[in-house]
Coordinates of C-alpha atoms in Angstrom, one line a residue:
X1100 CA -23.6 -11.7 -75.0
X1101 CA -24.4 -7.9 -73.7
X1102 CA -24.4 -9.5 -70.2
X1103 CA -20.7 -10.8 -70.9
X1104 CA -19.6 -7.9 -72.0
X1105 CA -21.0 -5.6 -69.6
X1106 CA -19.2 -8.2 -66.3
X1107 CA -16.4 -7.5 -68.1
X1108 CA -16.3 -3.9 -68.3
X1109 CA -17.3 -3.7 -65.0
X1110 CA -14.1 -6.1 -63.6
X1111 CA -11.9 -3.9 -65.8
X1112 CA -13.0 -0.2 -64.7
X1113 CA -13.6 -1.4 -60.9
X1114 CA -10.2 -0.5 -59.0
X1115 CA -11.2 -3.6 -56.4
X1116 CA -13.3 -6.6 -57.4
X1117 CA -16.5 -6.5 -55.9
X1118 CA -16.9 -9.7 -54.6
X1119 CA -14.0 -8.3 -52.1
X1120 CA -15.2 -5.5 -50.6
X1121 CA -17.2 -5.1 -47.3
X1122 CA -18.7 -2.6 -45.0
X1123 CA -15.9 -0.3 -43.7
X1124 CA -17.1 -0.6 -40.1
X1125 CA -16.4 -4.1 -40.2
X1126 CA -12.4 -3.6 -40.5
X1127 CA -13.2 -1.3 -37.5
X1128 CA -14.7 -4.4 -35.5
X1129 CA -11.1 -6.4 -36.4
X1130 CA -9.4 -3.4 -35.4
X1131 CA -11.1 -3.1 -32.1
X1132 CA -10.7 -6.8 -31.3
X1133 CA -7.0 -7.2 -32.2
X1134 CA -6.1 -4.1 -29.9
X1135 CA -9.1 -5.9 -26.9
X1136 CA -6.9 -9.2 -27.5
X1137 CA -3.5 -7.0 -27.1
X1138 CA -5.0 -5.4 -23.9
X1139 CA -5.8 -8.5 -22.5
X1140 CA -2.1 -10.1 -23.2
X1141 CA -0.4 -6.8 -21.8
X1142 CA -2.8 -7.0 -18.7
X1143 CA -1.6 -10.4 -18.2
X1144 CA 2.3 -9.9 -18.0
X1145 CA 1.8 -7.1 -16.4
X1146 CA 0.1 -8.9 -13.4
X1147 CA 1.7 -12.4 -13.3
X1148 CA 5.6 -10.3 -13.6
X1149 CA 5.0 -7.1 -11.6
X1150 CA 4.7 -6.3 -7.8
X1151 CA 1.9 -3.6 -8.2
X1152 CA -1.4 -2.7 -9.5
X1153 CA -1.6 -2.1 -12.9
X1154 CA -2.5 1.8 -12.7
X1155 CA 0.6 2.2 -10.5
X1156 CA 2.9 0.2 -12.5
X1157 CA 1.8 2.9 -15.4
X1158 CA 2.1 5.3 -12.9
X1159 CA 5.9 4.0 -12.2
X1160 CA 6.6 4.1 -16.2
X1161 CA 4.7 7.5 -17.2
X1162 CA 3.1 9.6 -14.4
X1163 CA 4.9 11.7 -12.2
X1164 CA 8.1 10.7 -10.3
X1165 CA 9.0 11.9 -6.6
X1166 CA 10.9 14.5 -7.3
X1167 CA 7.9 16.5 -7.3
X1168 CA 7.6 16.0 -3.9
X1169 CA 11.0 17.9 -2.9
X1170 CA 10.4 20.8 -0.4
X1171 CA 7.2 18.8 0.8
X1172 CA 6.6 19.0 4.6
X1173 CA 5.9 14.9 5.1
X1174 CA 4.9 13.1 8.4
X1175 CA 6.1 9.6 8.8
X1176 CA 4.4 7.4 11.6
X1177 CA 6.5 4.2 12.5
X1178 CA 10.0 5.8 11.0
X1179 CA 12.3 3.5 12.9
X1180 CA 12.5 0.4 11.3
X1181 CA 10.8 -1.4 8.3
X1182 CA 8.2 0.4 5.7
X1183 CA 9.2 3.5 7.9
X1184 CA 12.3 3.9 7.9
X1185 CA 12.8 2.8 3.9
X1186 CA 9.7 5.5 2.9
X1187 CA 12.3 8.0 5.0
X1188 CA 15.3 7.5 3.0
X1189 CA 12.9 7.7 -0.1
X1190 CA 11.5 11.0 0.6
X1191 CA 14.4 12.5 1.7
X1192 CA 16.4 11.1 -1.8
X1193 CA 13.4 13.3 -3.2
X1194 CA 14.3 16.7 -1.4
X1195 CA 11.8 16.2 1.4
X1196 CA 11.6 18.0 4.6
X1197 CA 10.7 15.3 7.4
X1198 CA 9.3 14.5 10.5
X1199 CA 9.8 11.0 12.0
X1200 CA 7.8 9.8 15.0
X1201 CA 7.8 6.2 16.7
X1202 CA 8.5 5.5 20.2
X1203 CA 11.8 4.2 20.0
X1204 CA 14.1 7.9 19.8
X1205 CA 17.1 6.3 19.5
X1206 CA 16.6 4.2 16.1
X1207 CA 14.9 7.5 14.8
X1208 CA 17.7 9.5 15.9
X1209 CA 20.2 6.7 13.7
X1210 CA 16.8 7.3 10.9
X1211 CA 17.1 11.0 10.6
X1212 CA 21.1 10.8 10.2
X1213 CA 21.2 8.4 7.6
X1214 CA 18.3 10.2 5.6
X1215 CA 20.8 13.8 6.3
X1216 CA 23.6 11.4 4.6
X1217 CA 21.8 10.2 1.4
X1218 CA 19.2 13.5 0.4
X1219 CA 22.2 15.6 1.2
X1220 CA 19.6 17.2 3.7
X1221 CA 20.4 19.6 6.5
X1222 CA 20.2 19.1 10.4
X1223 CA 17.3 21.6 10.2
X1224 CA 15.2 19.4 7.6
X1225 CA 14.6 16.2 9.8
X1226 CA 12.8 16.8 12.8
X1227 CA 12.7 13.7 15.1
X1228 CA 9.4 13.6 17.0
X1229 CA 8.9 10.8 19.6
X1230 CA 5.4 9.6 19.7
X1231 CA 3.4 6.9 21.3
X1232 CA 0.4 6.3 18.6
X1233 CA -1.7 5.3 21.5
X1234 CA -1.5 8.4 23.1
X1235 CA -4.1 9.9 22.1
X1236 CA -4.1 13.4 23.9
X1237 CA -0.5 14.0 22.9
X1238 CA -1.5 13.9 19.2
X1239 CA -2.9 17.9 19.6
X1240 CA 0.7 18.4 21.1
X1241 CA 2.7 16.6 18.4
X1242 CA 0.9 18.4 15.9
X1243 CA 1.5 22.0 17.2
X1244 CA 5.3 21.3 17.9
X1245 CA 5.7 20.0 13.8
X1246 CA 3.8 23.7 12.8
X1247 CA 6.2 25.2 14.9
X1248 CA 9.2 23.9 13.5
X1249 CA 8.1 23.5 10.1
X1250 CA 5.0 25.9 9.7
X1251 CA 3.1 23.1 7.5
X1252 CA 2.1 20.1 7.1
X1253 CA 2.1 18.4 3.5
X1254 CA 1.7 14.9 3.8
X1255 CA 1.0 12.5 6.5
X1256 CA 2.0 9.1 6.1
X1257 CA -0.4 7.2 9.2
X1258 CA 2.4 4.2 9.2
X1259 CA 2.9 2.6 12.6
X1260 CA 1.3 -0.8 13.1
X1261 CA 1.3 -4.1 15.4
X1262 CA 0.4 -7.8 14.0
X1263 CA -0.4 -11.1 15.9
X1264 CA -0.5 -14.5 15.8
X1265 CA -3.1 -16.5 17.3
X1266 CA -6.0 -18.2 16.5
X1267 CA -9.5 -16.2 16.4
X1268 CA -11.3 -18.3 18.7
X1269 CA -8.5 -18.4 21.5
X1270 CA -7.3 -14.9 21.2
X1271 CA -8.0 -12.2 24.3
X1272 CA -9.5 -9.4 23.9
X1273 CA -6.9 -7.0 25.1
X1274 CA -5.0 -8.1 22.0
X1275 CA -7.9 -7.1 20.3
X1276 CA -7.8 -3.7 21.8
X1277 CA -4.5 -3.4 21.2
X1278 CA -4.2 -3.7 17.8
X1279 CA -7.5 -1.7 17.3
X1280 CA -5.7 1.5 19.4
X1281 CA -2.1 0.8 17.2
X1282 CA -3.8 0.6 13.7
X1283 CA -6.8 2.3 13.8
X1284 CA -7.3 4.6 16.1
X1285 CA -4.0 6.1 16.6
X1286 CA -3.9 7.4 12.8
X1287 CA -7.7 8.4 13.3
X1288 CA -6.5 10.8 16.1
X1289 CA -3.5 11.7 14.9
X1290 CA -4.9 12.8 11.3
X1291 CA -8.2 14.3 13.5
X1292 CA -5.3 16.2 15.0
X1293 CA -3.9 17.3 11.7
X1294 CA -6.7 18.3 9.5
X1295 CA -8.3 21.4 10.4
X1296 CA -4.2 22.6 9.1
X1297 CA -5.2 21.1 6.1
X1298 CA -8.2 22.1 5.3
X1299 CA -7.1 25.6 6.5
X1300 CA -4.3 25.8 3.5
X1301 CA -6.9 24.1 1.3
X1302 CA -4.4 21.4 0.5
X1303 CA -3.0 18.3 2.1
X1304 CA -2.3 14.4 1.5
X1305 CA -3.6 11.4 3.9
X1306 CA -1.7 8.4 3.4
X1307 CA -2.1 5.2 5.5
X1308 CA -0.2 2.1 5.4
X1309 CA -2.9 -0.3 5.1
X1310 CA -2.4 -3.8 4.1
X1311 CA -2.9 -6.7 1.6
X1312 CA -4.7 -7.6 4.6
X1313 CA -7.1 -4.9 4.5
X1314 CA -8.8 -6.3 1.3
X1315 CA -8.8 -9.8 1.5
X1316 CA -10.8 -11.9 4.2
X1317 CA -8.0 -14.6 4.7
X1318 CA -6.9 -14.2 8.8
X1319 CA -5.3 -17.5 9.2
X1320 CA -3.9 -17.1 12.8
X1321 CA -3.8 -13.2 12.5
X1322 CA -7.4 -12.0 12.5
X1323 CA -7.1 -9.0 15.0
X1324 CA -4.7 -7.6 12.7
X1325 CA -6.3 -8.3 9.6
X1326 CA -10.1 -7.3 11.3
X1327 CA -7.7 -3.6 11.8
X1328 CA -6.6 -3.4 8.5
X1329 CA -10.1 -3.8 7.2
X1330 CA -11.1 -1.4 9.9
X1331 CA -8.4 1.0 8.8
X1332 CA -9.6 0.8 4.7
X1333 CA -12.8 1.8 6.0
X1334 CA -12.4 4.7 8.0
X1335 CA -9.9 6.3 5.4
X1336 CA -12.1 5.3 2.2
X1337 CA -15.0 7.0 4.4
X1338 CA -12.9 10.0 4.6
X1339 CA -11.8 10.4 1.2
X1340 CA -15.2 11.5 -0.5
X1341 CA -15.8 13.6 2.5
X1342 CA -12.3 16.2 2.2
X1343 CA -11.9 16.0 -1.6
X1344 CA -13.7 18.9 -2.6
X1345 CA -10.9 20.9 -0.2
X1346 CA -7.6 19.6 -2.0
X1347 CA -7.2 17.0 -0.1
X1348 CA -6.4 14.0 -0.9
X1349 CA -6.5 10.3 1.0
X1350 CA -4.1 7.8 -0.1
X1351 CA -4.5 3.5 1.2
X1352 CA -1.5 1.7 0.4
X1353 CA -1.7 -2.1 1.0
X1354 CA 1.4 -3.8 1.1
X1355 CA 1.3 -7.7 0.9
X1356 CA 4.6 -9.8 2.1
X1357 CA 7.6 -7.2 2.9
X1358 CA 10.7 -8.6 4.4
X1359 CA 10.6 -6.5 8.3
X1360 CA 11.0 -7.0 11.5
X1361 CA 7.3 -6.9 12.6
X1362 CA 7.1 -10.3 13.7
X1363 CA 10.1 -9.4 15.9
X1364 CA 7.4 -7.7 18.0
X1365 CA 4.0 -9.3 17.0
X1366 CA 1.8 -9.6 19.7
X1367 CA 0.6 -13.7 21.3
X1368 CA -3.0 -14.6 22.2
X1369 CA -2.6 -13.8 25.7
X1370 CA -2.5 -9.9 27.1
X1371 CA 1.4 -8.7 28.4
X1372 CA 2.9 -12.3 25.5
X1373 CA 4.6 -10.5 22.6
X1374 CA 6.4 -12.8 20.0
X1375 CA 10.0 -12.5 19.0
X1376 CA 9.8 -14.1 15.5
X1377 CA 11.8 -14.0 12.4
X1378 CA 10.7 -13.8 8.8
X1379 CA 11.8 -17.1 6.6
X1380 CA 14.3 -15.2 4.5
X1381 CA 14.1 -18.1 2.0
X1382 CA 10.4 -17.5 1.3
X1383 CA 9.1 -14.6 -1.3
X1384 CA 9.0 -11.4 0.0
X1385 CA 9.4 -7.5 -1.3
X1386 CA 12.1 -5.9 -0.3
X1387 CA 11.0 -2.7 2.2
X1388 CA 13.4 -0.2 -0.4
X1389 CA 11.2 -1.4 -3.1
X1390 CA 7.8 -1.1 -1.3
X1391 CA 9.1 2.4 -0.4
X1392 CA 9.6 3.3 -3.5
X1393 CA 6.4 2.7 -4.9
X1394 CA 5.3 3.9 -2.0
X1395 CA 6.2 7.4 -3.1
X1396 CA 5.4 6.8 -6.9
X1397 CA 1.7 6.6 -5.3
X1398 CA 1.9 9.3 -3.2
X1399 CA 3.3 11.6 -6.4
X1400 CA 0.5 10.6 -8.2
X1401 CA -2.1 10.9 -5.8
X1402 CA -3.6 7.5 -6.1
X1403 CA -6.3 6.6 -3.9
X1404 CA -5.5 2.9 -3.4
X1405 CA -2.4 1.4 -4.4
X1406 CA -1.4 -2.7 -4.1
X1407 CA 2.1 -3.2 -3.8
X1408 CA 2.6 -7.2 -3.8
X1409 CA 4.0 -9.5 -5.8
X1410 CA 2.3 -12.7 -6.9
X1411 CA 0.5 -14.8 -5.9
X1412 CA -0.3 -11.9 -4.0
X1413 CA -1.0 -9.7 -6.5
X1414 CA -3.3 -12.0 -8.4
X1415 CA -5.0 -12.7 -5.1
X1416 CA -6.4 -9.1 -4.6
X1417 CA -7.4 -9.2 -8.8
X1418 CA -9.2 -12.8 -7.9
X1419 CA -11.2 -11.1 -4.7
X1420 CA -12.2 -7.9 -6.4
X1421 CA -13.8 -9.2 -9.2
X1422 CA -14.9 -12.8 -8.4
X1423 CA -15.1 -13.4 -4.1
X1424 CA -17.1 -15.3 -4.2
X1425 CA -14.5 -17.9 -5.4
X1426 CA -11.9 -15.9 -3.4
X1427 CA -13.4 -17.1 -0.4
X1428 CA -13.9 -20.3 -1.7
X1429 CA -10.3 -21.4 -2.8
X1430 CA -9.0 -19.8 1.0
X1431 CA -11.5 -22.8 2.7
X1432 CA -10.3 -25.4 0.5
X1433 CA -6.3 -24.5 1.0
X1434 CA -6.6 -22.8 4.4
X1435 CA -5.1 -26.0 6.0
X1436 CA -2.5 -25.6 4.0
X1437 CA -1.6 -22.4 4.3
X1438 CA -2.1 -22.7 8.4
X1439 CA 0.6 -25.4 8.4
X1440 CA 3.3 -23.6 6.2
X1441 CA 2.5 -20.6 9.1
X1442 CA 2.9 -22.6 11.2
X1443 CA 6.6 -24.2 10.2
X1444 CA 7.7 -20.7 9.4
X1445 CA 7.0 -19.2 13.0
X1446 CA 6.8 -22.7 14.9
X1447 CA 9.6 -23.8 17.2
X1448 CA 11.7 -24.8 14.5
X1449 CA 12.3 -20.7 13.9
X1450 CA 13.5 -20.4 17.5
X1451 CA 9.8 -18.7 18.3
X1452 CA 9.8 -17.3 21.8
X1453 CA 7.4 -15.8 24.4
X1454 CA 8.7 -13.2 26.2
X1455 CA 6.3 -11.2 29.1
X1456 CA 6.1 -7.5 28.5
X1457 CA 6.4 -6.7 32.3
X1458 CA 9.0 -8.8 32.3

């Protein structure tokens, strides 16, 4: 009867029964799992509906824009068509004082005019620079002519670059060499050539336009240029580590499918063959404004690495960085495939042709 009562007493002065409370930590523990859960949802959408990274689509929505680039000094490589010449109009939306190099002075002369007509920029802010990557020993040159105009150098954007089509086994090794001089060694000289400036002011920014083909190991008919983009991703990623601790930072950007014209001038199997191919404008690919425009959301925030791709692309590079292994197993099981859906979209039916460079 005392035991009765005393139950009884005990369920009326008790605020909550006691057969319904638990240790606090454990509403922690559903805490922690609902917001892992939500993570892993967000993570999800995010990859299978953007056309970055994750860290630079956060980047896009909360870190710094370009504007904070305006009155930056910035070097574009390969500014007459394509990546180039869209990253041009960017910066120069963004207040940027510019330099545009490529070989072809004519196209970066039609470059610097429309970049005057949409930053609002003057004459005096674009300086067109005609450079042959290649040329090595006019890189010391180039570089003392921009100081000249412009007394600094803020940002260097190593952009020009050369693709091929041919198989691995059949290709020559002057194509080899060529690609290796366009997309490797020419930005190796040229920011050689620009450093000791930088490191001088104790500030400066490194960006080269890599590739989606600089991280994954899937040539299919274009191995010389994907062997120089991995090539390229080394050599930069050696030199980040090396010039951080003076302010300088080293930025790899690795586009995957952009709709250009570099087919137009991709180079064949043979030495002297270049091919004058056209991109399928049916199949998916990023627009050059838009990979431009990350582009600079990167190079505002300083990232070190930034995928710009769309997917599959995108969830290609998530696949090979966390599991190769089956990476490199799914590209063997569906490289046939993909070799034969190259192969319609720069066969004969897109009126490919072979045209001699001494021609």
């Amino acid at each position: 009867m005392n035991m009765n009562s005393n139950v009884s007493n005990l369920a009326v002065t008790t605020l909550y029964p006691i057969c319904y409370s638990g240790p606090p930590a454990m509403d922690w523990l559903y805490l922690v799992n609902g917001l892992a859960a939500l993570s892993v949802v967000v993570f999800f959408i995010m990859l299978l509906s953007g056309d970055s990274d994750i860290f630079l689509q956060l980047m896009e929505r909360f870190g710094k824009s370009q504007e904070c680039l305006a009155g930056k000094v910035v070097w574009i490589t390969g500014a007459s068509s394509g990546i180039g010449e869209a990253l041009a109009y960017e910066m120069a939306r963004a207040q940027c004082r510019l330099v545009l190099s490529a070989r072809r002075e004519e196209e970066l002369e039609r470059v610097k005019s429309e970049c005057i007509r949409v930053g609002c920029l003057n004459h005096e802010d674009v300086l067109v620079l005609k450079l042959d990557i290649k040329e090595f020993c006019d890189h010391e040159a180039a570089v003392q002519q921009v100081l000249k105009t412009f007394q600094r150098i803020d940002i260097l954007v190593n952009n020009a670059g050369r693709t091929n089509k041919g198989e691995w086994t059949t290709t020559s090794m002057a194509v080899d060499q060529e690609l290796l001089a366009v997309n490797v060694l020419g930005p190796v000289s040229l920011t050689r050539a620009v450093l000791p400036h930088m490191v001088s002011r104790s500030q400066g920014h490194i960006v080269v336009t890599s590739s989606v083909a600089g991280k994954l190991g899937a040539a299919l008919y274009a191995g010389s240029y994907f062997g120089s983009k991995h090539a390229l991703q080394g050599w930069f990623d050696a030199l980040r580590p090396e010039v951080y601790s003076k302010n300088i930072n080293v930025t790899s950007i690795c586009p995957g499918p952009i709709y250009t014209n570099i087919l137009q001038h991709a180079l064949k199997e043979n030495a002297g063959e270049i091919l004058q191919g056209k991109m399928d404008p049916n199949k998916k690919r990023m627009s050059p404004m838009r990979c431009a425009r990350l582009m600079t959301i990167a190079i505002a925030n300083r990232c070190d690495e930034a995928w710009i791709s769309t997917t599959p692309g995108l969830v290609s590079l998530y696949i090979n960085q966390y599991f190769p292994n089956t990476f490199k197993w799914c590209i063997k099981i569906f490289s046939s495939r993909l070799m034969a859906e190259i192969d319609s979209e720069l066969g004969d039916g897109n009126a490919e042709t072979i045209t001699k460079l001494n021609a």
